Short mmCIF file of C-alpha atoms in Angstrom, two decimals:
data_model
loop_
_atom_site.label_atom_id
_atom_site.label_comp_id
_atom_site.label_asym_id
_atom_site.label_seq_id
_atom_site.Cartn_x
_atom_site.Cartn_y
_atom_site.Cartn_z
CA MET A 1 -16.70 -12.74 -22.74
CA HIS A 2 -13.77 -14.39 -24.46
CA PHE A 3 -12.22 -11.10 -23.81
CA ASP A 4 -13.08 -10.07 -20.37
CA GLU A 5 -9.70 -11.05 -18.71
CA LYS A 6 -8.23 -8.61 -21.77
CA TYR A 7 -8.88 -6.12 -20.96
CA MET A 8 -9.18 -6.61 -16.43
CA LYS A 9 -5.15 -6.44 -17.36
CA VAL A 10 -5.40 -3.44 -18.93
CA ALA A 11 -7.34 -2.35 -15.94
CA ILE A 12 -5.00 -3.80 -13.67
CA ASP A 13 -2.42 -2.64 -15.24
CA LEU A 14 -3.67 1.02 -14.87
CA ALA A 15 -4.45 0.84 -11.39
CA LYS A 16 -1.25 0.12 -10.87
CA LYS A 17 0.24 2.49 -12.55
CA GLY A 18 -1.89 5.34 -10.78
CA SER A 19 -0.98 3.55 -7.23
CA HIS A 20 1.13 5.98 -6.15
CA LYS A 21 -0.59 9.32 -6.31
CA SER A 22 -4.58 8.07 -5.38
CA PHE A 23 -4.15 8.31 -1.56
CA PRO A 24 -5.94 8.72 -0.23
CA ASN A 25 -8.09 6.66 -1.91
CA PRO A 26 -7.02 3.21 -3.54
CA SER A 27 -6.33 3.40 -6.85
CA VAL A 28 -8.99 2.28 -9.59
CA GLY A 29 -7.77 1.30 -13.24
CA SER A 30 -11.07 0.99 -16.27
CA VAL A 31 -11.00 0.99 -19.22
CA LEU A 32 -14.36 1.38 -22.03
CA VAL A 33 -14.47 -1.10 -25.36
CA GLU A 34 -16.73 -0.61 -27.62
CA CYS A 35 -18.22 -3.50 -29.79
CA ASN A 36 -20.68 -4.32 -32.62
CA GLN A 37 -23.97 -5.70 -31.92
CA ASN A 38 -22.48 -9.54 -32.76
CA TYR A 39 -18.75 -9.22 -30.35
CA THR A 40 -16.30 -10.00 -33.31
CA SER A 41 -15.24 -6.64 -33.55
CA ASP A 42 -14.09 -4.55 -29.52
CA LYS A 43 -11.59 -1.84 -28.63
CA ILE A 44 -10.28 0.65 -26.00
CA VAL A 45 -12.25 3.76 -26.50
CA GLY A 46 -11.09 5.53 -22.96
CA PHE A 47 -9.60 4.45 -20.63
CA GLY A 48 -8.37 6.14 -16.75
CA MET A 49 -7.52 5.50 -13.61
CA THR A 50 -8.02 7.40 -10.15
CA GLN A 51 -5.90 10.86 -10.59
CA LYS A 52 -4.22 12.31 -7.93
CA GLY A 53 -5.70 13.21 -4.12
CA GLY A 54 -7.94 10.48 -5.48
CA ARG A 55 -10.50 12.37 -7.52
CA PRO A 56 -11.33 12.04 -10.46
CA HIS A 57 -12.60 8.55 -10.13
CA ALA A 58 -10.44 6.11 -12.91
CA GLU A 59 -14.63 5.33 -13.97
CA TYR A 60 -14.88 9.10 -14.68
CA GLU A 61 -11.89 9.20 -16.41
CA ALA A 62 -12.43 6.29 -19.17
CA ILE A 63 -16.08 8.09 -20.00
CA LYS A 64 -15.60 11.67 -20.29
CA ASP A 65 -14.00 12.67 -23.69
CA VAL A 66 -16.22 9.55 -25.86
CA ASN A 67 -18.24 9.79 -28.42
CA PHE A 68 -21.61 6.92 -27.91
CA ASN A 69 -22.59 5.42 -31.55
CA LYS A 70 -25.88 3.74 -30.29
CA LYS A 71 -25.23 1.39 -32.54
CA LYS A 72 -23.03 0.13 -30.88
CA ILE A 73 -22.08 -1.95 -26.90
CA TYR A 74 -20.45 -0.43 -24.39
CA ILE A 75 -18.21 -2.58 -21.86
CA CYS A 76 -16.85 -0.56 -18.81
CA TYR A 77 -14.15 -2.95 -17.35
CA THR A 78 -12.58 -1.86 -14.02
CA THR A 79 -10.61 -3.24 -11.04
CA LEU A 80 -12.78 -2.74 -8.82
CA GLU A 81 -16.81 -2.37 -8.30
CA PRO A 82 -17.64 1.06 -8.89
CA CYS A 83 -18.23 3.42 -6.46
CA PHE A 84 -22.24 3.90 -4.93
CA HIS A 85 -21.95 6.33 -2.10
CA LYS A 86 -21.66 10.29 -3.41
CA GLY A 87 -18.81 12.39 -2.42
CA ARG A 88 -17.31 15.72 -4.23
CA ASP A 89 -18.90 14.31 -7.44
CA ILE A 90 -21.64 11.85 -8.74
CA PRO A 91 -20.66 8.49 -7.71
CA CYS A 92 -19.09 5.76 -10.57
CA SER A 93 -22.20 3.70 -10.94
CA GLU A 94 -24.55 7.40 -11.43
CA LEU A 95 -22.52 7.76 -14.50
CA ILE A 96 -22.01 4.71 -15.81
CA ILE A 97 -26.07 4.35 -15.50
CA LYS A 98 -26.66 7.75 -17.01
CA LYS A 99 -24.60 7.09 -20.24
CA LYS A 100 -26.18 4.33 -20.87
CA ILE A 101 -23.26 1.78 -20.75
CA ASN A 102 -24.68 -1.86 -22.04
CA GLU A 103 -22.51 -3.88 -19.41
CA VAL A 104 -20.23 -3.32 -16.29
CA VAL A 105 -17.69 -6.21 -15.93
CA PHE A 106 -15.16 -5.45 -12.60
CA SER A 107 -12.42 -7.94 -11.13
CA ILE A 108 -13.45 -8.38 -7.32
CA SER A 109 -16.45 -5.69 -4.85
CA ASP A 110 -14.99 -2.92 -2.62
CA PRO A 111 -15.03 -3.85 1.09
CA ASP A 112 -16.61 -0.36 1.93
CA MET A 113 -19.84 -0.72 2.78
CA ARG A 114 -21.35 2.42 1.40
CA THR A 115 -20.64 0.30 -1.99
CA THR A 116 -20.72 -3.76 -1.89
CA ASN A 117 -22.96 -5.32 -4.19
CA LYS A 118 -25.33 -1.97 -4.04
CA SER A 119 -23.71 -0.55 -7.59
CA LYS A 120 -24.28 -4.33 -8.99
CA ASN A 121 -27.45 -4.37 -8.14
CA ALA A 122 -28.57 -0.67 -9.25
CA PHE A 123 -26.60 -2.10 -12.47
CA GLU A 124 -28.91 -5.28 -12.62
CA ARG A 125 -31.89 -3.26 -12.14
CA ASN A 126 -31.32 -0.63 -15.05
CA LYS A 127 -31.11 -3.39 -17.60
CA ILE A 128 -26.80 -3.41 -17.84
CA ASN A 129 -25.81 -6.52 -17.61
CA VAL A 130 -22.94 -7.26 -14.39
CA ARG A 131 -19.40 -9.40 -14.14
CA HIS A 132 -17.50 -9.85 -11.62
CA GLY A 133 -15.13 -12.28 -10.41
CA ILE A 134 -12.53 -11.76 -13.48
CA LEU A 135 -8.73 -11.80 -12.64
CA LYS A 136 -9.54 -11.63 -8.63
CA SER A 137 -7.01 -12.89 -7.39
CA GLU A 138 -4.71 -11.01 -9.04
CA THR A 139 -6.64 -7.84 -8.22
CA LEU A 140 -6.76 -9.13 -4.77
CA ASN A 141 -2.97 -9.00 -4.00
CA PHE A 142 -3.08 -5.25 -5.11
CA TYR A 143 -5.80 -4.65 -3.10
CA ASP A 144 -4.56 -5.78 0.40
CA GLY A 145 -3.81 -3.74 1.90
CA TYR A 146 -7.09 -1.21 1.27
CA PHE A 147 -9.24 -4.72 2.16
CA LEU A 148 -6.83 -4.72 5.66
CA ASN A 149 -8.46 -1.05 5.92
CA LYS A 150 -11.38 -1.54 5.35
CA LEU A 151 -12.60 -4.51 7.30
CA LYS A 152 -9.89 -5.29 9.87
CA SER A 153 -9.70 -1.78 10.89
CA ARG A 154 -5.21 -1.80 10.27
CA PRO A 155 -2.96 -1.30 7.51
CA LYS A 156 -0.34 -3.77 5.69
CA VAL A 157 2.04 -4.14 7.58
CA THR A 158 5.70 -4.47 5.35
CA LEU A 159 8.81 -5.11 7.51
CA LYS A 160 11.74 -3.36 4.97
CA ILE A 161 15.34 -5.20 5.92
CA ALA A 162 18.90 -4.38 4.43
CA SER A 163 21.08 -7.48 5.16
CA SER A 164 24.35 -9.21 4.66
CA MET A 165 24.44 -12.96 3.66
CA ASN A 166 24.52 -13.95 7.34
CA GLY A 167 21.71 -11.94 8.31
CA LYS A 168 23.01 -8.93 9.67
CA ILE A 169 21.67 -5.01 10.03
CA PHE A 170 24.78 -3.22 11.27
CA ASP A 171 28.03 -3.70 10.70
CA SER A 172 29.93 -3.32 14.11
CA GLN A 173 33.64 -1.96 12.45
CA ASN A 174 31.65 0.22 9.08
CA PRO A 175 28.93 1.29 10.34
CA LYS A 176 28.66 3.68 7.59
CA LEU A 177 29.23 0.90 4.95
CA TRP A 178 26.03 0.68 2.61
CA ILE A 179 25.06 -3.26 3.25
CA THR A 180 22.73 -2.80 -0.49
CA ASN A 181 24.32 -1.62 -4.06
CA ARG A 182 23.23 1.55 -5.54
CA ILE A 183 20.14 -0.55 -7.50
CA ALA A 184 19.10 -2.66 -4.88
CA ARG A 185 19.04 1.11 -3.20
CA LEU A 186 17.34 2.74 -5.65
CA TYR A 187 14.85 0.09 -5.59
CA SER A 188 14.02 0.93 -1.92
CA HIS A 189 12.60 4.47 -3.28
CA TYR A 190 11.08 2.76 -5.49
CA GLN A 191 8.70 0.68 -2.90
CA ARG A 192 8.28 3.91 -0.56
CA LEU A 193 6.05 4.62 -3.63
CA GLU A 194 3.74 1.78 -3.46
CA HIS A 195 3.50 2.72 0.23
CA ASP A 196 1.67 5.35 1.88
CA GLY A 197 2.89 5.12 5.89
CA ILE A 198 6.83 4.57 6.51
CA LEU A 199 7.49 4.38 9.88
CA ILE A 200 10.49 3.95 11.82
CA GLY A 201 12.26 3.79 16.18
CA SER A 202 13.37 6.35 17.04
CA ASN A 203 16.83 4.32 17.38
CA THR A 204 16.95 4.65 13.41
CA ALA A 205 16.47 8.30 12.99
CA LYS A 206 19.00 8.63 15.66
CA ILE A 207 21.64 7.10 14.24
CA ASP A 208 20.57 6.94 10.19
CA ASN A 209 19.52 10.05 9.83
CA PRO A 210 17.08 9.93 7.15
CA ARG A 211 14.50 11.47 5.12
CA LEU A 212 12.26 9.03 4.55
CA THR A 213 10.99 10.44 1.24
CA CYS A 214 11.43 9.45 -2.18
CA ARG A 215 13.87 10.54 -3.83
CA ILE A 216 13.59 8.90 -8.10
CA ARG A 217 13.59 12.01 -9.98
CA GLY A 218 10.40 13.77 -10.38
CA MET A 219 8.42 11.45 -7.70
CA SER A 220 9.36 13.01 -4.32
CA GLU A 221 5.37 14.68 -3.59
CA TYR A 222 4.79 10.74 -3.73
CA SER A 223 6.54 9.75 -0.56
CA PRO A 224 4.77 8.10 1.62
CA ILE A 225 3.55 10.17 5.47
CA ARG A 226 6.68 9.45 7.99
CA PHE A 227 5.93 7.69 11.14
CA ILE A 228 8.61 7.57 14.22
CA ILE A 229 7.77 5.82 16.86
CA ASN A 230 9.12 8.27 19.74
CA ARG A 231 7.57 8.06 23.50
CA LYS A 232 9.08 10.36 25.05
CA LEU A 233 9.30 13.13 22.48
CA ASN A 234 12.99 13.50 22.74
CA LEU A 235 14.53 13.95 19.46
CA SER A 236 17.29 16.62 17.90
CA VAL A 237 15.08 19.20 15.70
CA ASN A 238 18.06 19.45 14.03
CA LEU A 239 17.22 15.72 11.70
CA LYS A 240 16.68 15.61 8.33
CA ILE A 241 13.53 14.08 9.00
CA PHE A 242 12.14 18.11 10.80
CA LYS A 243 13.85 19.94 7.92
CA THR A 244 12.39 18.00 5.36
CA LYS A 245 8.40 19.78 5.32
CA ASP A 246 7.09 18.43 1.86
CA LYS A 247 5.21 15.46 2.99
CA LYS A 248 3.36 15.28 6.58
CA THR A 249 5.39 14.24 9.34
CA PHE A 250 4.07 12.47 12.83
CA LEU A 251 5.83 11.36 16.41
CA ILE A 252 4.39 9.18 17.72
CA SER A 253 4.58 9.25 22.08
CA ASN A 254 2.95 8.26 25.39
CA SER A 255 0.25 10.83 26.86
CA ASN A 256 2.81 11.64 29.28
CA SER A 257 4.44 13.28 26.83
CA MET A 258 1.67 15.83 25.86
CA ASN A 259 2.99 19.19 27.74
CA LYS A 260 6.25 18.70 26.46
CA LYS A 261 4.97 18.68 23.24
CA LYS A 262 3.60 22.74 24.43
CA SER A 263 7.90 23.31 24.34
CA THR A 264 9.75 21.98 21.50
CA ASN A 265 9.35 23.11 18.47
CA TYR A 266 9.39 20.41 15.77
CA ARG A 267 8.93 22.27 13.23
CA ASP A 268 5.21 21.60 11.85
CA VAL A 269 5.86 17.99 12.80
CA ASN A 270 1.54 15.83 13.92
CA HIS A 271 1.00 14.19 17.00
CA ILE A 272 0.09 10.72 17.46
CA PHE A 273 -0.93 10.92 21.86
CA LEU A 274 -1.48 6.59 23.15
CA LYS A 275 -2.38 5.96 26.31
CA GLU A 276 1.00 3.64 28.04
CA ASN A 277 -1.00 0.63 29.15
CA GLN A 278 -2.77 0.53 25.73
CA ASN A 279 -1.05 -2.37 23.00
CA ILE A 280 1.03 0.20 20.86
CA PHE A 281 1.46 -1.16 17.96
CA LYS A 282 -2.49 -2.31 17.32
CA THR A 283 -3.37 0.65 19.17
CA LEU A 284 -1.01 2.11 16.41
CA LEU A 285 -2.62 0.97 13.45
CA LYS A 286 -5.74 1.79 14.06
CA GLU A 287 -4.54 5.02 14.76
CA LEU A 288 -2.78 4.70 10.42
CA VAL A 289 -6.40 3.82 9.33
CA LYS A 290 -7.91 6.81 10.66
CA LEU A 291 -5.78 8.86 8.31
CA GLY A 292 -6.46 6.74 5.13
CA ILE A 293 -3.26 4.55 5.64
CA SER A 294 -3.66 0.84 3.53
CA ARG A 295 -0.40 0.67 3.25
CA LEU A 296 2.77 1.37 5.90
CA ILE A 297 6.77 0.33 5.28
CA VAL A 298 8.05 -0.52 8.71
CA GLU A 299 12.30 0.48 8.33
CA GLY A 300 13.39 0.00 11.36
CA GLY A 301 16.14 -2.12 12.99
CA SER A 302 15.79 -5.56 15.07
CA ILE A 303 14.18 -3.72 17.84
CA LEU A 304 11.19 -2.78 15.90
CA ASN A 305 11.43 -5.60 13.60
CA THR A 306 10.75 -7.66 16.71
CA LEU A 307 8.64 -6.18 18.31
CA PHE A 308 6.40 -6.26 15.49
CA LEU A 309 6.75 -10.47 14.39
CA LYS A 310 6.09 -11.25 18.50
CA HIS A 311 2.85 -8.92 18.53
CA LYS A 312 1.95 -11.46 14.88
CA ILE A 313 0.83 -7.54 12.67
CA VAL A 314 3.50 -8.49 10.13
CA ASP A 315 2.00 -9.16 5.96
CA GLU A 316 5.05 -9.62 4.31
CA ILE A 317 8.73 -9.02 5.41
CA VAL A 318 10.72 -7.66 2.23
CA ILE A 319 14.88 -8.17 2.49
CA HIS A 320 17.52 -7.10 0.89
CA ARG A 321 20.07 -9.27 0.64
CA GLY A 322 23.91 -7.69 -0.02
CA ASN A 323 26.02 -10.58 -1.70
CA PHE A 324 29.03 -10.26 1.08
CA PHE A 325 29.53 -11.05 5.03
CA MET A 326 29.57 -9.69 8.71
CA ASP A 327 31.50 -10.65 11.34
CA GLU A 328 29.30 -12.13 14.09
CA LYS A 329 29.89 -9.18 16.56
CA SER A 330 27.33 -7.62 14.14
CA MET A 331 23.74 -6.64 14.47
CA ASN A 332 21.58 -8.97 13.71
CA ILE A 333 17.50 -8.57 11.77
CA LEU A 334 15.65 -9.19 14.72
CA ASN A 335 16.07 -8.82 18.36
CA PRO A 336 19.37 -11.70 19.02
CA ILE A 337 18.29 -12.08 22.49
CA THR A 338 14.03 -12.96 21.51
CA ARG A 339 15.11 -14.78 18.88
CA TYR A 340 12.25 -14.70 16.87
CA GLU A 341 14.01 -16.10 13.60
CA ASN A 342 11.88 -18.98 14.49
CA LEU A 343 8.56 -17.18 14.34
CA ILE A 344 9.73 -16.77 10.87
CA MET A 345 10.34 -19.75 9.50
CA LYS A 346 6.97 -20.60 10.86
CA ASN A 347 4.13 -18.02 9.88
CA PHE A 348 5.85 -16.91 7.02
CA ASN A 349 6.79 -18.16 2.63
CA LEU A 350 9.04 -16.90 -0.07
CA LEU A 351 7.07 -16.01 -2.40
CA ASN A 352 10.07 -15.04 -4.59
CA VAL A 353 13.31 -14.26 -5.20
CA PHE A 354 15.07 -12.06 -7.72
CA CYS A 355 17.96 -10.27 -7.96
CA LEU A 356 19.54 -6.95 -8.51
CA GLY A 357 23.35 -7.19 -9.49
CA ASN A 358 24.67 -9.21 -7.25
CA ASN A 359 21.91 -8.46 -4.38
CA HIS A 360 19.18 -10.12 -3.96
CA ILE A 361 15.27 -8.60 -3.27
CA GLU A 362 13.26 -11.74 -1.08
CA THR A 363 9.40 -11.10 -0.01
CA TYR A 364 8.14 -13.07 2.84
CA GLU A 365 4.03 -14.05 3.12
CA SER A 366 2.30 -14.28 6.89
CA ASN A 367 -0.04 -16.95 5.86
CA ASN A 368 -2.10 -14.97 8.29
CA LEU A 369 -2.77 -12.77 5.29
CA LYS A 370 -2.66 -15.81 2.96
CA LYS A 371 -5.97 -17.08 5.16
CA PHE A 372 -7.10 -13.96 5.32
CA LYS A 373 -7.11 -13.27 1.04
CA LEU A 374 -8.46 -16.48 0.54
CA GLU A 375 -11.51 -15.65 2.70
CA ILE A 376 -12.27 -12.24 1.05
CA LEU A 377 -11.93 -14.30 -2.74
CA ARG A 378 -14.63 -16.45 -1.08
CA LYS A 379 -16.93 -13.48 0.28
CA PHE A 380 -16.73 -11.22 -3.14
#
C-alpha cells in the first residue's frame, strides 16, 4: 500500500519511545489505521506501545478504544509479528482476528519460535490480508539484541568508553578528572535507559564507586539491572551500589565463593556462580539471557574491555571522546600489554560520529553483528 512506510515509521517511533520500560519483553509499536473502501482516505484511530513490565502489548493498546465501523477498512501496523502464544492475556493475533481487522502489516517476523510465522498463517486462514518486510532493516537495527537473545542465546554487548583524544581512560596525574563534558555524561545516562543490564568489574567498583543508575529526572526506576564481576566476593559492603536498592544487583563470582556468601551481608544482592573451568564470559552471557537481558552495556576499565574483545563477544563500541590529551603514563582504552587495538581496526566499522558540545560520540559496529543482521534479513 502506498502509505505503508508512513505508518510503519510511526510504529517504529512508538517502539523506540517505550524501549526503556518494556523489559523483559521487547518494545513493540503498533498503529491502527482506518481507510475508506478505495484507500483514498486514511487516518490513525488507535496507537500503542508495549507497557511497563511487558504488558499489555502494543496491539492491545492500539485496538482497545476503537469504535469499529463496518463500512471502513482497518489496517493494524506493528513492528514485530503479533504474538501467537498465550500468556496472561489472549494472544494479539487472536485479538486481531476477533476484532475482524482487515489487514495486518508487520515489519519483521518474531524470532520467538512460539510465534514465528504462526500469526501470519493464522491471519491468512482467517482471510486477513498480510504484508511484511516494511522498513525491515531499520526495525532490525532496533531489535538486534532481541534477535541475538532468541537465536544465539546471548544479549547484544556494547562497550561504552569515556576516552581522551589520545585514547586514555584514566589520568594518572588527576584520578578524579572528568574526561567528558556535562552533556556527554547526561547522554551516558540516556544510554543506560536503552539497555536491560549494565556490567562492570571489581576494579571499577572499587575505584569509581558508581551507582550504575540512570539519573535523568523521573527515569531512575528504569535503570538497567546491575552486574559486577567479583570472583572472590571481596567487595566492601559500603559501596554505593549496595546502598542503592531500587534496582537489582548481581554479583558474578566463582563457585568456590558460594560458602563465603553465607557469611557476607551484601544487602539483598543476587548472585551468579560460575565454575572455574568455564569460559566465564560466554557462560555469563547465557546466564543473562535466562534473566531476560537482550541489551548489555559494559562500563568497565581497560582489562575488562580487552577481555570482552579477546573473546569476540562485543557487538558495538561507543566511545565518548573528550577534547583534551592525557600524558602517556595514563591508562589506555585497552590493556596495553595485550594490544588489541588492531583487533578493533580489523573487526569493527565506524557507524556514526556526532558532537555533544566539544565532545564526540563515536559508534562502531562489529563485522560479526553486521553479518548476523544480513542473515536475519534473508530469513525473517
